[in-house]
Tab-separated table of C-alpha atoms in Angstrom:
chain	number	residue	atom	x	y	z
G	1	MET	CA	108.382	76.429	142.254
G	2	GLN	CA	107.494	74.234	145.207
G	3	THR	CA	104.205	72.403	145.678
G	4	ARG	CA	102.029	72.076	148.743
G	5	PRO	CA	98.927	70.042	149.620
G	6	LEU	CA	95.719	72.050	149.242
G	7	GLY	CA	93.982	71.351	152.528
G	8	ARG	CA	92.306	67.938	152.572
G	9	THR	CA	91.630	67.859	148.821
G	10	GLY	CA	94.530	65.592	147.906
G	11	LEU	CA	95.558	68.161	145.284
G	12	GLU	CA	99.168	69.322	145.090
G	13	VAL	CA	99.386	72.955	144.007
G	14	SER	CA	102.223	75.392	143.416
G	15	ASN	CA	103.004	77.602	146.400
G	16	LEU	CA	102.000	80.645	144.368
G	17	CYS	CA	98.546	80.849	142.784
G	18	LEU	CA	98.037	83.025	139.706
G	19	GLY	CA	95.074	85.329	140.166
G	20	THR	CA	93.409	86.460	136.953
G	21	MET	CA	91.140	89.345	137.937
G	22	GLN	CA	93.187	91.603	135.640
G	23	PHE	CA	92.548	89.510	132.507
G	24	GLY	CA	90.307	91.502	130.204
G	25	TRP	CA	90.533	94.515	132.524
G	26	THR	CA	94.080	95.849	132.927
G	27	ALA	CA	95.647	93.114	130.775
G	28	ASP	CA	94.408	92.351	127.270
G	29	GLU	CA	94.174	88.789	125.974
G	30	ARG	CA	97.650	88.741	124.447
G	31	SER	CA	99.240	89.958	127.693
G	32	SER	CA	97.126	87.514	129.705
G	33	PHE	CA	98.339	84.609	127.576
G	34	ALA	CA	101.939	85.743	128.093
G	35	VAL	CA	101.494	85.915	131.872
G	36	MET	CA	100.010	82.415	132.015
G	37	ASP	CA	102.792	81.112	129.786
G	38	SER	CA	105.443	82.566	132.110
G	39	PHE	CA	103.720	81.283	135.236
G	40	VAL	CA	103.520	77.722	133.927
G	41	GLU	CA	107.097	77.832	132.623
G	42	ALA	CA	108.183	78.758	136.160
G	43	GLY	CA	106.457	75.648	137.545
G	44	GLY	CA	103.106	77.133	138.536
G	45	ASN	CA	100.012	74.945	138.187
G	46	PHE	CA	97.307	76.795	140.154
G	47	LEU	CA	95.039	79.475	138.584
G	48	ASP	CA	92.212	81.338	140.307
G	49	THR	CA	89.425	83.317	138.646
G	50	ALA	CA	85.743	84.196	139.179
G	51	ASP	CA	82.698	84.424	136.957
G	52	VAL	CA	82.174	88.093	137.822
G	53	TYR	CA	85.662	89.210	136.644
G	54	SER	CA	85.668	91.995	135.617
G	55	ARG	CA	82.067	93.150	135.409
G	56	TRP	CA	82.890	96.483	137.036
G	57	ALA	CA	85.022	97.581	134.067
G	58	PRO	CA	83.278	99.559	131.297
G	59	GLY	CA	82.219	97.262	128.485
G	60	ASN	CA	83.010	94.094	130.459
G	61	PRO	CA	79.919	91.896	130.967
G	62	GLY	CA	81.689	89.547	133.390
G	63	GLY	CA	83.052	86.133	132.537
G	64	VAL	CA	85.820	87.637	130.421
G	65	SER	CA	88.656	86.293	132.575
G	66	GLU	CA	87.162	82.792	132.405
G	67	GLU	CA	86.826	83.082	128.623
G	68	ILE	CA	90.467	84.108	128.217
G	69	ILE	CA	91.614	81.192	130.379
G	70	GLY	CA	89.407	78.827	128.384
G	71	ARG	CA	90.895	79.902	125.071
G	72	TRP	CA	94.422	79.644	126.491
G	73	LEU	CA	93.752	76.129	127.830
G	74	LYS	CA	92.373	75.032	124.464
G	75	GLU	CA	95.335	76.475	122.580
G	76	HIS	CA	97.900	74.829	124.878
G	77	GLY	CA	96.124	71.539	125.541
G	78	ASN	CA	97.407	71.520	129.126
G	79	ARG	CA	94.179	71.307	131.130
G	80	ASP	CA	95.182	68.019	132.779
G	81	ARG	CA	98.339	69.579	134.238
G	82	LEU	CA	96.647	72.506	135.960
G	83	ILE	CA	94.381	73.181	138.934
G	84	ILE	CA	91.678	75.677	137.972
G	85	ALA	CA	89.632	77.490	140.613
G	86	THR	CA	86.719	79.840	140.019
G	87	LYS	CA	84.056	81.507	142.144
G	88	VAL	CA	80.305	82.066	142.224
G	89	ARG	CA	78.138	84.638	144.014
G	90	GLY	CA	78.237	87.968	142.155
G	91	ARG	CA	75.513	89.330	139.905
G	92	MET	CA	75.845	87.823	136.439
G	93	TRP	CA	72.381	88.401	134.947
G	94	GLU	CA	69.276	90.407	135.716
G	95	GLY	CA	66.437	89.100	137.842
G	96	PRO	CA	65.986	87.813	141.398
G	97	ASP	CA	68.335	84.847	140.855
G	98	GLY	CA	71.022	86.829	139.057
G	99	GLU	CA	73.309	86.735	142.088
G	100	GLY	CA	73.740	84.853	145.357
G	101	LEU	CA	74.310	81.305	146.510
G	102	SER	CA	70.854	79.836	145.949
G	103	ARG	CA	70.512	76.488	144.222
G	104	VAL	CA	68.956	78.189	141.175
G	105	HIS	CA	71.812	80.672	140.790
G	106	ILE	CA	74.538	78.089	141.309
G	107	GLU	CA	73.006	75.621	138.816
G	108	ARG	CA	73.050	78.189	136.017
G	109	ALA	CA	76.312	79.859	137.016
G	110	VAL	CA	78.334	76.649	137.011
G	111	GLU	CA	77.172	75.771	133.497
G	112	ASP	CA	78.169	79.235	132.316
G	113	SER	CA	81.601	78.960	133.932
G	114	LEU	CA	82.226	75.495	132.475
G	115	ARG	CA	81.303	76.770	129.020
G	116	ARG	CA	83.558	79.813	129.262
G	117	LEU	CA	86.466	77.811	130.675
G	118	GLN	CA	85.892	75.064	128.081
G	119	MET	CA	86.196	72.414	130.797
G	120	GLU	CA	84.158	69.436	131.940
G	121	ALA	CA	84.920	69.915	135.639
G	122	ILE	CA	86.064	72.728	137.922
G	123	ASP	CA	88.789	71.675	140.341
G	124	LEU	CA	87.835	74.180	143.052
G	125	TYR	CA	84.470	75.981	143.056
G	126	GLN	CA	84.271	78.724	145.678
G	127	CYS	CA	81.650	80.963	147.236
G	128	HIS	CA	82.968	84.430	146.405
G	129	SER	CA	81.385	85.824	149.568
G	130	PRO	CA	78.607	84.800	151.976
G	131	ASP	CA	74.949	85.105	151.042
G	132	GLU	CA	72.945	85.904	154.151
G	133	LYS	CA	69.659	85.463	152.235
G	134	THR	CA	70.325	81.788	151.451
G	135	PRO	CA	70.674	79.070	154.120
G	136	ILE	CA	74.140	77.533	153.965
G	137	GLU	CA	72.529	74.080	153.797
G	138	GLU	CA	70.880	74.983	150.469
G	139	THR	CA	74.236	76.126	149.098
G	140	LEU	CA	76.046	72.993	150.251
G	141	ARG	CA	73.316	70.736	148.826
G	142	ALA	CA	73.681	72.465	145.466
G	143	PHE	CA	77.445	71.843	145.640
G	144	GLU	CA	76.785	68.210	146.597
G	145	GLU	CA	74.848	67.721	143.374
G	146	LEU	CA	77.619	69.326	141.336
G	147	ILE	CA	80.232	67.063	142.909
G	148	SER	CA	78.062	63.970	142.363
G	149	SER	CA	77.568	64.900	138.714
G	150	GLY	CA	81.307	65.372	138.182
G	151	LYS	CA	81.068	69.070	137.359
G	152	VAL	CA	82.983	70.153	140.490
G	153	ARG	CA	85.762	68.365	142.371
G	154	HIS	CA	86.143	70.423	145.566
G	155	ILE	CA	84.519	73.484	147.137
G	156	GLY	CA	85.848	76.479	149.014
G	157	ALA	CA	84.852	79.797	150.561
G	158	SER	CA	86.075	83.363	150.221
G	159	ASN	CA	85.531	86.343	152.504
G	160	PHE	CA	83.813	84.251	155.203
G	161	THR	CA	84.228	85.266	158.843
G	162	ALA	CA	85.304	82.681	161.387
G	163	VAL	CA	81.712	82.421	162.618
G	164	GLN	CA	80.375	81.889	159.083
G	165	LEU	CA	83.033	79.344	158.210
G	166	ALA	CA	82.561	77.414	161.450
G	167	GLU	CA	78.796	77.300	160.878
G	168	ALA	CA	79.278	76.013	157.325
G	169	LEU	CA	81.594	73.279	158.589
G	170	ARG	CA	79.115	72.359	161.327
G	171	VAL	CA	76.213	72.077	158.880
G	172	ALA	CA	78.324	70.014	156.507
G	173	GLY	CA	79.178	67.620	159.324
G	174	ASP	CA	75.657	67.392	160.736
G	175	LYS	CA	74.010	66.854	157.334
G	176	SER	CA	76.777	64.755	155.724
G	177	LEU	CA	77.290	67.404	153.051
G	178	PRO	CA	80.517	68.463	151.309
G	179	ARG	CA	82.710	70.698	153.450
G	180	PHE	CA	84.697	73.718	152.395
G	181	ALA	CA	88.259	72.598	151.720
G	182	THR	CA	89.753	76.063	151.205
G	183	LEU	CA	89.406	79.674	152.281
G	184	GLN	CA	90.341	82.877	150.458
G	185	PRO	CA	90.854	85.589	153.081
G	186	HIS	CA	92.159	89.131	152.638
G	187	HIS	CA	95.599	88.930	154.245
G	188	ASN	CA	98.969	90.676	153.969
G	189	LEU	CA	101.538	92.515	156.086
G	190	VAL	CA	99.341	95.599	156.383
G	191	HIS	CA	96.037	93.715	156.742
G	192	ARG	CA	96.600	90.977	159.305
G	193	HIS	CA	93.943	91.042	162.001
G	194	GLU	CA	90.996	89.929	159.849
G	195	TYR	CA	92.614	86.545	159.189
G	196	GLU	CA	94.937	86.070	162.126
G	197	ALA	CA	92.499	86.915	164.940
G	198	GLU	CA	90.313	83.793	164.593
G	199	LEU	CA	90.368	82.365	161.069
G	200	ALA	CA	93.992	81.228	161.163
G	201	HIS	CA	93.436	78.918	164.130
G	202	LEU	CA	90.186	77.561	162.696
G	203	CYS	CA	91.768	76.811	159.304
G	204	GLU	CA	94.796	75.174	160.899
G	205	ARG	CA	92.628	73.012	163.152
G	206	GLU	CA	90.285	71.967	160.327
G	207	ARG	CA	93.095	71.498	157.784
G	208	ILE	CA	91.620	74.060	155.424
G	209	GLY	CA	93.936	75.235	152.658
G	210	VAL	CA	94.308	79.021	152.766
G	211	ILE	CA	94.902	80.991	149.563
G	212	PRO	CA	95.061	84.665	150.578
G	213	TYR	CA	94.102	87.371	148.107
G	214	SER	CA	95.681	90.842	147.892
G	215	PRO	CA	98.937	89.589	149.482
G	216	LEU	CA	100.700	92.742	148.213
G	217	ALA	CA	98.056	95.193	149.457
G	218	ALA	CA	97.051	96.490	146.005
G	219	GLY	CA	100.705	96.942	145.107
G	220	PHE	CA	101.716	98.885	148.219
G	221	LEU	CA	104.079	96.106	149.374
G	222	THR	CA	105.967	96.128	146.073
G	223	GLY	CA	107.776	99.265	147.254
G	224	LYS	CA	106.379	101.533	144.528
G	225	TYR	CA	104.707	103.804	147.081
G	226	ARG	CA	107.165	106.000	148.997
G	227	PRO	CA	106.981	109.102	151.222
G	228	GLY	CA	107.065	112.322	149.237
G	229	ARG	CA	106.583	110.605	145.881
G	230	PRO	CA	103.387	110.729	143.827
G	231	PRO	CA	101.726	107.309	143.693
G	232	PRO	CA	102.151	105.420	140.419
G	233	LYS	CA	99.341	105.440	137.900
G	234	SER	CA	97.424	102.248	138.528
G	235	ALA	CA	93.831	101.018	138.591
G	236	ARG	CA	94.441	99.999	142.217
G	237	ALA	CA	96.347	103.072	143.422
G	238	GLY	CA	93.324	104.341	145.338
G	239	ARG	CA	93.275	101.229	147.521
G	240	ALA	CA	97.002	101.482	148.249
G	241	ARG	CA	96.759	105.080	149.498
G	242	GLN	CA	95.222	103.935	152.786
G	243	TYR	CA	98.583	102.451	153.776
G	244	MET	CA	100.607	105.571	152.926
G	245	ASN	CA	101.250	106.601	156.519
G	246	ALA	CA	103.961	106.160	159.141
G	247	PRO	CA	103.089	102.549	160.105
G	248	GLY	CA	102.817	101.533	156.448
G	249	PHE	CA	106.123	103.114	155.480
G	250	ALA	CA	107.782	101.425	158.466
G	251	VAL	CA	106.729	98.073	156.995
G	252	LEU	CA	108.274	99.069	153.655
G	253	GLU	CA	111.562	99.933	155.369
G	254	ALA	CA	111.621	96.498	157.003
G	255	LEU	CA	110.916	94.881	153.628
G	256	ASP	CA	113.746	96.885	152.071
G	257	ALA	CA	116.261	95.497	154.548
G	258	VAL	CA	115.227	91.869	154.032
G	259	ALA	CA	115.059	92.252	150.246
G	260	GLU	CA	118.573	93.685	150.182
G	261	ALA	CA	119.898	90.849	152.341
G	262	HIS	CA	118.455	88.268	149.921
G	263	ASN	CA	119.108	90.269	146.748
G	264	THR	CA	115.457	90.041	145.807
G	265	THR	CA	112.362	92.238	145.543
G	266	GLN	CA	110.240	93.677	148.326
G	267	ALA	CA	107.245	91.925	146.779
G	268	ALA	CA	108.964	88.537	146.987
G	269	VAL	CA	109.731	89.111	150.660
G	270	ALA	CA	106.131	90.136	151.426
G	271	LEU	CA	104.852	86.993	149.712
G	272	ALA	CA	107.386	84.762	151.461
G	273	TRP	CA	106.324	86.220	154.805
G	274	GLY	CA	102.698	85.374	153.973
G	275	MET	CA	103.675	81.751	153.352
G	276	THR	CA	104.903	81.474	156.954
G	277	ARG	CA	101.367	81.988	158.310
G	278	PRO	CA	99.402	79.007	159.673
G	279	ALA	CA	97.587	76.920	157.044
G	280	VAL	CA	98.582	79.192	154.133
G	281	THR	CA	99.046	77.131	150.977
G	282	ALA	CA	99.574	79.725	148.256
G	283	PRO	CA	99.158	83.510	148.111
G	284	ILE	CA	97.234	84.668	145.043
G	285	ILE	CA	99.396	86.913	142.885
G	286	GLY	CA	98.443	88.977	139.859
G	287	ALA	CA	100.418	90.532	137.018
G	288	ASN	CA	99.698	92.436	133.833
G	289	SER	CA	102.880	91.284	132.117
G	290	PRO	CA	105.647	88.664	132.399
G	291	GLU	CA	107.938	91.454	133.614
G	292	GLN	CA	105.673	92.183	136.587
G	293	LEU	CA	105.353	88.474	137.285
G	294	ALA	CA	109.152	88.106	137.348
G	295	ASP	CA	109.316	90.363	140.422
G	296	LEU	CA	106.988	87.996	142.300
G	297	LEU	CA	108.201	84.532	141.326
G	298	PRO	CA	111.346	84.520	143.541
G	299	ALA	CA	108.996	84.226	146.539
G	300	ALA	CA	108.356	80.598	145.617
G	301	GLU	CA	111.914	79.642	146.589
G	302	LEU	CA	112.635	82.284	149.238
G	303	THR	CA	113.086	81.156	152.851
G	304	LEU	CA	113.165	83.869	155.499
G	305	SER	CA	115.120	83.463	158.711
G	306	GLU	CA	113.353	83.301	162.046
G	307	ASP	CA	114.723	86.737	162.951
G	308	GLU	CA	113.481	88.228	159.681
G	309	VAL	CA	109.986	86.858	160.210
G	310	THR	CA	109.967	88.059	163.822
G	311	ASN	CA	110.979	91.572	162.786
G	312	LEU	CA	108.350	91.728	160.037
G	313	ASP	CA	105.768	90.476	162.542
G	314	ARG	CA	106.790	93.184	164.991
G	315	VAL	CA	106.742	96.114	162.587
G	316	SER	CA	103.353	95.087	161.151
G	317	ALA	CA	101.719	94.167	164.462
G	318	SER	CA	99.368	97.195	164.462
G	319	PHE	CA	97.692	95.978	161.304
């Protein structure tokens, strides 16, 4: 697996990031350990989680993914060889400060995440989404204190619009506060406009490392969803159905041709295409088993030709 610089952080991360939303949800602890083992054996060093994972699942109070990662890190003793990212914003306890990006919420949430992860410092601490009720200056000042205390190394944003990100960067510059070093946008072959319209140029200009989530469109770009076939049983199948139309299937046909030419998987091609976008450092991939992960890992070494990228751009232009 190749490595790339993560924005201005000075960190070198693998060009695929292992997302862990499924840990404790669709993958039990044993399977989660196996996936992390396989990812690291393949040369991966970048893991992304969030405190809220996976609070929406029955019986899951949130924090479960972080706890699984923490136990795995302790068992393997490899913390110093990995870059660990987590996120803050979602509701984690009851009361007026149970969610958001206020100083009060962040101060408690970071301690909880550090405890669950069994770490002294978080490499990348990210706003999971904007909080319109809290001034961005308050959020950045809270992060400044965490960085000064050694509990956080770098900060990032997720799901920010170009306007929101630009404002956060402006405030950071005007007030001499820490600036967001990374962005997690929703981006893939069938969801392009949200990132590419304005965010891509902003991130490239500001040297922000981009780590897109859902790069396989909830599994649609793996090729499992085909015309006339029932969708596979999956916790994310409902999200993939929105792409089951003529434009979406045209993208799959284009992926088929490139995958056949490279003797690889459609998923690997979709991920490799994502890596050609401006400022993209590492797409965030997820897997419930080492077997699923094996279909994705070839993307790390796959180079698409200019003609292949142009054709994929053309067939997905409406998205």
